[in-house]
Short mmCIF file of C-alpha atoms in Angstrom, two decimals:
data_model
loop_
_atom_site.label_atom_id
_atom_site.label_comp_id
_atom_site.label_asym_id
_atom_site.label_seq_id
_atom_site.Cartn_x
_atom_site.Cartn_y
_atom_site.Cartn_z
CA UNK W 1 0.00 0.00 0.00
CA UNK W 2 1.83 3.43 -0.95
CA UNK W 3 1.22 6.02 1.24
CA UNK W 4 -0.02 9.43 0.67
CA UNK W 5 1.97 12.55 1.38
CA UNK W 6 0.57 15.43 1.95
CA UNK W 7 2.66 18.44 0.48
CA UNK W 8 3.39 21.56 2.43
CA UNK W 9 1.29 25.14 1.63
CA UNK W 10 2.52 27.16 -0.79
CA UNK W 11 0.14 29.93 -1.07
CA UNK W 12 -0.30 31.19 3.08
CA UNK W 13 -2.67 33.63 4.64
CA UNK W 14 -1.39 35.29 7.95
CA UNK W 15 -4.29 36.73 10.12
CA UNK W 16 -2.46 38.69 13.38
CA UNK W 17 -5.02 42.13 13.32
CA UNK W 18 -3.27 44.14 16.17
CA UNK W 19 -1.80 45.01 18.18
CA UNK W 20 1.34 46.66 17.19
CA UNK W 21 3.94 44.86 19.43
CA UNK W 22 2.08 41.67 18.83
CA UNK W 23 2.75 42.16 14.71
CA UNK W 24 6.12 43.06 15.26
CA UNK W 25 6.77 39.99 16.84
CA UNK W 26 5.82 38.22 13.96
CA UNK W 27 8.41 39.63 11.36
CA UNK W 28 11.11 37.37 12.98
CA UNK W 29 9.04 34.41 12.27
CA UNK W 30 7.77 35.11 9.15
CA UNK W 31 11.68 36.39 7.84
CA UNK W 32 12.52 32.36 9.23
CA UNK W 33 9.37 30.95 7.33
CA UNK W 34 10.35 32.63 3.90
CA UNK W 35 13.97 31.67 4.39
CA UNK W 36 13.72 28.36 5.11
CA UNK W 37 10.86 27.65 2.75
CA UNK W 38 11.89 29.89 -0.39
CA UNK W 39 9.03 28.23 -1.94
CA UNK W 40 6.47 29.82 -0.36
CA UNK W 41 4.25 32.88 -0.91
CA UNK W 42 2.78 34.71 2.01
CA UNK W 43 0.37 37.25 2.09
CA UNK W 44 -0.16 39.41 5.56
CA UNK W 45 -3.84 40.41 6.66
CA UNK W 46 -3.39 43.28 8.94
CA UNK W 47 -4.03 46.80 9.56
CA UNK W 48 -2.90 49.10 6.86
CA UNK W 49 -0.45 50.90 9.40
CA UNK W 50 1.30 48.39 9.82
CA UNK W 51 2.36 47.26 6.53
CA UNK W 52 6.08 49.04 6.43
CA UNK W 53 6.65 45.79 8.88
CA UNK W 54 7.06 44.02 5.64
CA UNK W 55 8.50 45.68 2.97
CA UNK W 56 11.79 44.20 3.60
CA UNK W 57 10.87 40.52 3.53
CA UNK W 58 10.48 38.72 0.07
CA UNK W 59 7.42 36.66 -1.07
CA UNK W 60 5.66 38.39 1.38
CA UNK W 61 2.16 40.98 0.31
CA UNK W 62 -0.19 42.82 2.87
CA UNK W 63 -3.79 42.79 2.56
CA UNK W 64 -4.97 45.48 4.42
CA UNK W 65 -8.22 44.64 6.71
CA UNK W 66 -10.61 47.73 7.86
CA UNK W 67 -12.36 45.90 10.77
CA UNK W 68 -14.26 49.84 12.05
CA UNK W 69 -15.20 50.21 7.99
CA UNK W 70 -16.20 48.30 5.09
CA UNK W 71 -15.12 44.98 7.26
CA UNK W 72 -16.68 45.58 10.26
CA UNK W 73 -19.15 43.35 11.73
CA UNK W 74 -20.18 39.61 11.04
CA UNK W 75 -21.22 40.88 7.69
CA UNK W 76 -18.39 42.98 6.96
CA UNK W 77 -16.12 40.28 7.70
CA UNK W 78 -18.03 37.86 5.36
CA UNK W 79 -17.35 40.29 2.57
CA UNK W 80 -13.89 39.79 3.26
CA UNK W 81 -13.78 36.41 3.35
CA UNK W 82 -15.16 36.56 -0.32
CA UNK W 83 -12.42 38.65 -1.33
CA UNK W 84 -9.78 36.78 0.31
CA UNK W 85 -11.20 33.58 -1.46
CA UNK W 86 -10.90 34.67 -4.73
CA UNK W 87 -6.72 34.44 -4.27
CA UNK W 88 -7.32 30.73 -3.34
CA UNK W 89 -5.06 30.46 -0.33
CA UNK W 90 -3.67 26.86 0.22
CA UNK W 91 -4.32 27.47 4.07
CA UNK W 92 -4.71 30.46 6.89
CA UNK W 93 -1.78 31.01 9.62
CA UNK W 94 -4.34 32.27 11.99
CA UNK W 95 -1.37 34.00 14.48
CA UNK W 96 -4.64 35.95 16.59
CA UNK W 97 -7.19 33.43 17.48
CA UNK W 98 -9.55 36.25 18.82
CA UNK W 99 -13.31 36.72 17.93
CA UNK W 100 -12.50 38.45 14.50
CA UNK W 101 -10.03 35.51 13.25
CA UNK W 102 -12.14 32.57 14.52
CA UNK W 103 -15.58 34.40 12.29
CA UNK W 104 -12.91 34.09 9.93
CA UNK W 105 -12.13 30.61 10.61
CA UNK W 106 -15.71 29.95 9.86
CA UNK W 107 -15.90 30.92 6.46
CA UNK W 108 -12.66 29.31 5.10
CA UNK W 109 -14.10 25.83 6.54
CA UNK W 110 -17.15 26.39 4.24
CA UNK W 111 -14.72 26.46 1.48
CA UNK W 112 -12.25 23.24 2.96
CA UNK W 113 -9.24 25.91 3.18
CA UNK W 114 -6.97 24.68 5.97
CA UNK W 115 -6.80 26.85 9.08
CA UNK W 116 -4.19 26.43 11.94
CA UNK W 117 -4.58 28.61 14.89
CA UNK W 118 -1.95 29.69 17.42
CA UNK W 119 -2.18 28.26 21.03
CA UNK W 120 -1.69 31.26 23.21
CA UNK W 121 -1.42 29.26 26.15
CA UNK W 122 -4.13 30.81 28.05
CA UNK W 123 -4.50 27.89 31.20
CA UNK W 124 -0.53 28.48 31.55
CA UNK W 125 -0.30 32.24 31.42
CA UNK W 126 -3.53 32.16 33.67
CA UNK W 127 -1.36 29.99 36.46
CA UNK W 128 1.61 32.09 36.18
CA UNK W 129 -0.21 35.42 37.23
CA UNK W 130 -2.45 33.50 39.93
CA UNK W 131 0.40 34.03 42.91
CA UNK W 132 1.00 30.41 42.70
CA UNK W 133 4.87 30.33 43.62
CA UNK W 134 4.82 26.69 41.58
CA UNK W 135 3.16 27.83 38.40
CA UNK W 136 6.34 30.78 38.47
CA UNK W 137 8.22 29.25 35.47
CA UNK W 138 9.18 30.48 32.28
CA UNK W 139 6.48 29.52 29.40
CA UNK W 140 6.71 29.06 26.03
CA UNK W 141 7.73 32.29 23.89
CA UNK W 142 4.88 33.78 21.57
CA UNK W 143 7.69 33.94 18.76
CA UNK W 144 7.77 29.59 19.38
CA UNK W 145 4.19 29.82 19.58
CA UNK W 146 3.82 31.45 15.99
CA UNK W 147 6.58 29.26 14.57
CA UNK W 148 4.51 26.35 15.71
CA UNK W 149 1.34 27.51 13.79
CA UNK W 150 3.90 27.13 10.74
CA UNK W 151 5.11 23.70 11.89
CA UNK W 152 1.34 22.31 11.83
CA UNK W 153 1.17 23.41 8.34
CA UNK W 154 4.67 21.03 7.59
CA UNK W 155 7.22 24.19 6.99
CA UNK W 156 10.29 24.60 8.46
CA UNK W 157 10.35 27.41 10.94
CA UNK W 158 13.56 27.61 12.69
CA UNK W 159 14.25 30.59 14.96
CA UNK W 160 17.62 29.53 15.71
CA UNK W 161 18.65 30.29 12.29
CA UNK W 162 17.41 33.48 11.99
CA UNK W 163 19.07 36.71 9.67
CA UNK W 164 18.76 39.90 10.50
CA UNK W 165 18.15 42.71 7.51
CA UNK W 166 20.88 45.39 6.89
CA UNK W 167 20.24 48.46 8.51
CA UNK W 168 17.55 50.92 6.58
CA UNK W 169 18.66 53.61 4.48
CA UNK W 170 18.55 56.67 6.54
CA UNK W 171 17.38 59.98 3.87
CA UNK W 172 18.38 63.47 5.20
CA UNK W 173 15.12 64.36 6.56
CA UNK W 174 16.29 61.32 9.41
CA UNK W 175 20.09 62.26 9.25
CA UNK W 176 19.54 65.99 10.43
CA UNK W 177 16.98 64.90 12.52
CA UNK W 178 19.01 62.57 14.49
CA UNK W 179 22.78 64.62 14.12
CA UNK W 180 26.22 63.96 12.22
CA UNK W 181 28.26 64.47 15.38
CA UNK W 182 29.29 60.30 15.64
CA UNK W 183 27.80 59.84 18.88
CA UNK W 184 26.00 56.40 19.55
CA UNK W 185 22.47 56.28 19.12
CA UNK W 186 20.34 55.31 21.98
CA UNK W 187 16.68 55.23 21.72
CA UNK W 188 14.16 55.71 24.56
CA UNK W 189 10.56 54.94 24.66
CA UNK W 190 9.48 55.64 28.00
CA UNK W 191 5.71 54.65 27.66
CA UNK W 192 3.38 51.84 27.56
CA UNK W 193 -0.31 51.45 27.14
CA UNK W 194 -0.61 51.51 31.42
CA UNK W 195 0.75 53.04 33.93
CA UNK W 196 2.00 50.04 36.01
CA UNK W 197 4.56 49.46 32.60
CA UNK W 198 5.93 52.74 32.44
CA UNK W 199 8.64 54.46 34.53
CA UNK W 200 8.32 56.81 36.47
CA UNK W 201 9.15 60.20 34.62
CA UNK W 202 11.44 61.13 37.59
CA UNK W 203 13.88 58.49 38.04
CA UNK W 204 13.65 58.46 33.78
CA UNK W 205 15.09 61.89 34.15
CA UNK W 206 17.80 60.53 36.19
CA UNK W 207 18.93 58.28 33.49
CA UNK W 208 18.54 60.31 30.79
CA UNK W 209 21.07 63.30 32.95
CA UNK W 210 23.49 60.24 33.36
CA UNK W 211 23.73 59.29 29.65
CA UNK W 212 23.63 63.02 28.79
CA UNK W 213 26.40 63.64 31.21
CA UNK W 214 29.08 61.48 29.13
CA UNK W 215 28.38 63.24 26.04
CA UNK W 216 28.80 60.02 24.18
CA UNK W 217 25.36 59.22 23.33
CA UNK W 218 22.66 60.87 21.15
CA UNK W 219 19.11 59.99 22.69
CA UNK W 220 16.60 59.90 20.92
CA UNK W 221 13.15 59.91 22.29
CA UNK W 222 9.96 58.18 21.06
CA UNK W 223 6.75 57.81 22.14
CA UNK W 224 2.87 58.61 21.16
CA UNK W 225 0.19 61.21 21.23
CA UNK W 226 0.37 64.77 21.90
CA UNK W 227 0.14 64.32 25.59
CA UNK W 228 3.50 62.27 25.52
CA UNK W 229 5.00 64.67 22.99
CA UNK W 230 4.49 67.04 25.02
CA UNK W 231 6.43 65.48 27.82
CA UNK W 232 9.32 64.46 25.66
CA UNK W 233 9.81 67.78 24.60
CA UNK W 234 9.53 69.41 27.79
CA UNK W 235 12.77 66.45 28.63
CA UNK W 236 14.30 67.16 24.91
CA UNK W 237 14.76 70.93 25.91
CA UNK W 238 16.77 70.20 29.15
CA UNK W 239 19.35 68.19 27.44
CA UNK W 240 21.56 69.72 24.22
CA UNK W 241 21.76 66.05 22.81
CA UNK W 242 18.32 64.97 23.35
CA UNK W 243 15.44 65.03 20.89
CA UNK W 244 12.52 64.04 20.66
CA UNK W 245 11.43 62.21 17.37
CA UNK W 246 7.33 62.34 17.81
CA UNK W 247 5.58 64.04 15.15
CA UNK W 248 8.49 64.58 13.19
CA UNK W 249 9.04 61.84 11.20
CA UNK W 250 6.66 58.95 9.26
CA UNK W 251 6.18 55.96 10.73
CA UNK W 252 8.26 54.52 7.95
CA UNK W 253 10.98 57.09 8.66
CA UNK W 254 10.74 56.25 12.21
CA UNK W 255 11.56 52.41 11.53
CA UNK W 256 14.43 53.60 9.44
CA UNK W 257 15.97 55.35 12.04
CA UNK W 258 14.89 52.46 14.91
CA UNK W 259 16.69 50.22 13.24
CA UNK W 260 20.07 52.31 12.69
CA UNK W 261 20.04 52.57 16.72
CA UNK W 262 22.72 51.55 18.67
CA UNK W 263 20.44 50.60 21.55
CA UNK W 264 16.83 51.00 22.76
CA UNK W 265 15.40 51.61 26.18
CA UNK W 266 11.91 50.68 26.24
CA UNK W 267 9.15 49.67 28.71
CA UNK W 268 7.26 45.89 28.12
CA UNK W 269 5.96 47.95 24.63
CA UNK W 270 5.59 47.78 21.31
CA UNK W 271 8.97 49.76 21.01
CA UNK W 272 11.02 47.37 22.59
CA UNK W 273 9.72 44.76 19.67
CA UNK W 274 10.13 47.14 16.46
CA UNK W 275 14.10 47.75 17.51
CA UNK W 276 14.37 43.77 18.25
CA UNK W 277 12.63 43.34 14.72
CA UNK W 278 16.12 45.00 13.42
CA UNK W 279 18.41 43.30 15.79
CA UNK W 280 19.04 46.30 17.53
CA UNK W 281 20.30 45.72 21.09
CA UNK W 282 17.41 46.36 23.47
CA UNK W 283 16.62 46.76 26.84
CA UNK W 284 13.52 46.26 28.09
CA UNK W 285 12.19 47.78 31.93
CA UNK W 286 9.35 45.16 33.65
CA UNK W 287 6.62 46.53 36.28
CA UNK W 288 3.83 44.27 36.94
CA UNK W 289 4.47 41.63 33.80
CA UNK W 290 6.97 39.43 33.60
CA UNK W 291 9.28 37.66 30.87
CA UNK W 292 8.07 34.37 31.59
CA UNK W 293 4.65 35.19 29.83
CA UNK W 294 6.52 34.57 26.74
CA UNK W 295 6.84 38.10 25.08
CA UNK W 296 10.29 39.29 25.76
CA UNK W 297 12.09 41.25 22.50
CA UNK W 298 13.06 39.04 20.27
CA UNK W 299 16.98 37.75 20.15
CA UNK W 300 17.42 39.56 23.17
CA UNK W 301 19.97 38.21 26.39
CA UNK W 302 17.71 37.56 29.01
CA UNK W 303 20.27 40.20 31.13
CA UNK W 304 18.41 42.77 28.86
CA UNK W 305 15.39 42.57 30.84
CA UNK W 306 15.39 44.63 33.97
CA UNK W 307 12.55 43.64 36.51
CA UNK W 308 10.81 45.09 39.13
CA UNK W 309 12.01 43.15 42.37
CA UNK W 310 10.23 40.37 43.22
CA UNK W 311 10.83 40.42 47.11
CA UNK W 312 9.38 43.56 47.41
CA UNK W 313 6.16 42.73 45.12
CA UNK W 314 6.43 38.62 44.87
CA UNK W 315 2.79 38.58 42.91
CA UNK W 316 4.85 39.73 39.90
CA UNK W 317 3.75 39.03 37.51
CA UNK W 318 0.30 39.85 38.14
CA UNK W 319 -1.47 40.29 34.62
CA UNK W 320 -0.30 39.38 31.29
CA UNK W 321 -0.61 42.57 30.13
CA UNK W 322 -0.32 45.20 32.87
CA UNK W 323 -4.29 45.85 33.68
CA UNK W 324 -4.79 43.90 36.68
CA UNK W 325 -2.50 44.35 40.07
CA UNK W 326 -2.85 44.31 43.67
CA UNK W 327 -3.14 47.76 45.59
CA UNK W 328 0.14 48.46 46.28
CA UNK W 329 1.70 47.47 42.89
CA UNK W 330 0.93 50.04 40.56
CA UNK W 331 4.65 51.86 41.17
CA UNK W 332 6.37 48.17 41.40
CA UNK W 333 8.57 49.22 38.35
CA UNK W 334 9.64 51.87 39.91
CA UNK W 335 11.98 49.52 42.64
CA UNK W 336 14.59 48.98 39.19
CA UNK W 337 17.07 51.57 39.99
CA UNK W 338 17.96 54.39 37.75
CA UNK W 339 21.98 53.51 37.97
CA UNK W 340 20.99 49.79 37.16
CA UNK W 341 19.57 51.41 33.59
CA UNK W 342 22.55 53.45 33.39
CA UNK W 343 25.10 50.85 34.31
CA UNK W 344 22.77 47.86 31.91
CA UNK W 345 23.01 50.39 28.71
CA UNK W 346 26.88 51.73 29.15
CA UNK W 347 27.93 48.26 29.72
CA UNK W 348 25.84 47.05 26.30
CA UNK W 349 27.49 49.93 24.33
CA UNK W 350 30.88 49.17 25.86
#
C-alpha cells in the first residue's frame, strides 16, 4: 500500500489584526518561514499601518483589513472572506485566534481551506499570574508559539537560524533629525499602554542626565500622542543632545531610524519589539508583567530585561498585560534603579 503525502502550503494567509507589538513579533518568524521555505508565498492580513513591517521581507504581500469600515461586523467580515477567497489560499496562519479571526475561521471551513490557529497558552499564562509560587516558570515564547502555527502546516520554521536585515537607508530628513556628530544612538521609549509598565518620569530623568552627562550618546526619544509629545519635549529641551522624534518623522521614517540605533530603552511595549525586529540591542524595563509570559524582544539576552524586584512585590507578575495588580503594585517598576539602567546600557554599548 503506498502512502499518501501530503505536500506543504505554498500559497499562506497570515491573520495577526493588532496590536502593534504583537505584529512586530511576527516579522522574525515570518523572515525564518520565507527563508527556510523559499518556496512559499505569504500574504499578511493586517491593519494598513502596519504594513512598512514588511517591505523588507520577500514573497511576502499585505492585505490590508478595515475591521471599524467596510469589514466591520459579522457581515463585513463575510465580505472579506469573499475577497480573500478569490486568491485561493492553500491554508490560513491564523497568528490571533480572537473573535475576529475565529468568524474568519468559519468561512474558510465552508470552502475546505486549511486553518491552523496559534495556542496562546491561556491555562498556563492564567497559572503564572495567579500568585502560585509553583506555576512561576518560564512559558513558552509567543515567537515559538507562531513558529509552531507554521510547523502544523509542515514548513520549516527555525528561529535559531534566523538573519537579521541590513540596517535601513537613513534619507536626510532622518540624518539631520538625528545629528552627524558620531555619537552612539540610543533610543528611549518611555511609555506603555498603562501606567503600572511605564517608569516613572522622575527616576527616567535621572537616566537620561546620566547618559547626557558622558556626552557620548545621542538619545533619541519616542513615544505617542500629543500628551506624551508634550512630555518628551519638555525632557528634549533640558538636554543639548536629546530630541525628541514624535511628530516629526513617518512611521516609515521612524523604523528607518529604529533600526540604525545603537540601543533601545523601552518599557514591556511595542517599542522594545520594532528595535528587536532589526536586531538592535534592546533593553527592556518590567513593572507588573513578567518575561516568563513569553513576550520578551526578540533575540534579546535575558540580562536585557530589567525587573521590578520580586521580594518587594512577589505577585509579579500579576497580569499578562499590565491591567490587573494588587493595591500596592501600581509603582512596582519603579523599585529597578535608575543607575541599574545606566550601568545595563553603558555596559551594552561598551
Amino acid at each position: 500500500m503506498k502512502l499518501s503525502v501530503v505536500k506543504p502550503p505554498k500559497n499562506i494567509l497570515i491573520i495577526r489584526l493588532s496590536a502593534m507589538g504583537d505584529v512586530a513579533m511576527t516579522v522574525p518568524v515570518i523572515r525564518c518561514v520565507v527563508q527556510q521555505n523559499p518556496e512559499v508565498q505569504i500574504t499578511v492580513l493586517s491593519r494598513a499601518f502596519f504594513k512598512p513591517f514588511f517591505n523588507e521581507i520577500p514573497n511576502v504581500s499585505f492585505i490590508e483589513v478595515d475591521v471599524k469600515g467596510r469589514h466591520k461586523g459579522f457581515l463585513g467580515l463575510f465580505k472579506l472572506s469573499k475577497e480573500l477567497r478569490l486568491l485561493r489560499f492553500d491554508a490560513v496562519a491564523d497568528l490571533h485566534n480572537v473573535l475576529r479571526s475565529n468568524i474568519l475561521k468559519l468561512f474558510f471551513k465552508i470552502y475546505f481551506t486549511k486553518v491552523v490557529q496559534i495556542d496562546k497558552g491561556r491555562s498556563d499564562k492564567k497559572a503564572l499570574t495567579s500568585g502560585n509560587i509553583s506555576a512561576f516558570k518560564q512559558l513558552k515564547t509567543t515567537h515559538e508559539r507562531y513558529a509552531d502555527v507554521f510547523r502544523k502546516l509542515g514548513l520549516h520554521a527555525d528561529l535559531s537560524k534566523h538573519e537579521f536585515p541590513t540596517k535601513m537607508e537613513l534619507n536626510p530628513t532622518i540624518q539631520d533629525l538625528a545629528g552627524h556628530d558620531g555619537k552612539q544612538w540610543i533610543g528611549i521609549a518611555p511609555f506603555a499602554q498603562y501606567e503600572s509598565k511605564s517608569y516613572p518620569l522622575e527616576q527616567l530623568m535621572q537616566v537620561i542626565a546620566s547618559l547626557s552627562e558622558t556626552r557620548k550618546y545621542k538619545l533619541l526619544l519616542f513615544g505617542g500622542g500629543k500628551k506624551e509629545a508634550d512630555l518628551l519635549n519638555n525632557i528634549a529641551s533640558k538636554y543639548g543632545n536629546a530630541v525628541n522624534v514624535v511628530g516629526k518623522l513617518s512611521f516609515q521614517e521612524e523604523l528607518q531610524l529604529i533600526s540604525n540605533l545603537d540601543l533601545m530603552l523601552s518599557m514591556d511595549s511595542g517599542n522594545g519589539h520594532l528595535a528587536a525586529m532589526y536586531g538592535v540591542p534592546t533593553i527592556t524595563l518590567w513593572g507588573v508583567t513578567h518575561p516568563f509570559a513569553g513576550f520578551a524582544p526578540f533575540g534579546q539576552d535575558r540580562g536585557n530585561t530589567l525587573l521590578a524586584d520580586r521580594a518587594q512585590y512577589p505577585l509579579i507578575p500579576t497580569s499578562i498585560y499590565g491591567n490587573k495588580f494588587p493595591t500596592g503594585y501600581e509603582k512596582a517598576i519603579a523599585s529597578i534603579k535608575p543607575s541599574d539602567v545606566v550601568n545595563k546600557i553603558v555596559s551594552l554599548l561598551n
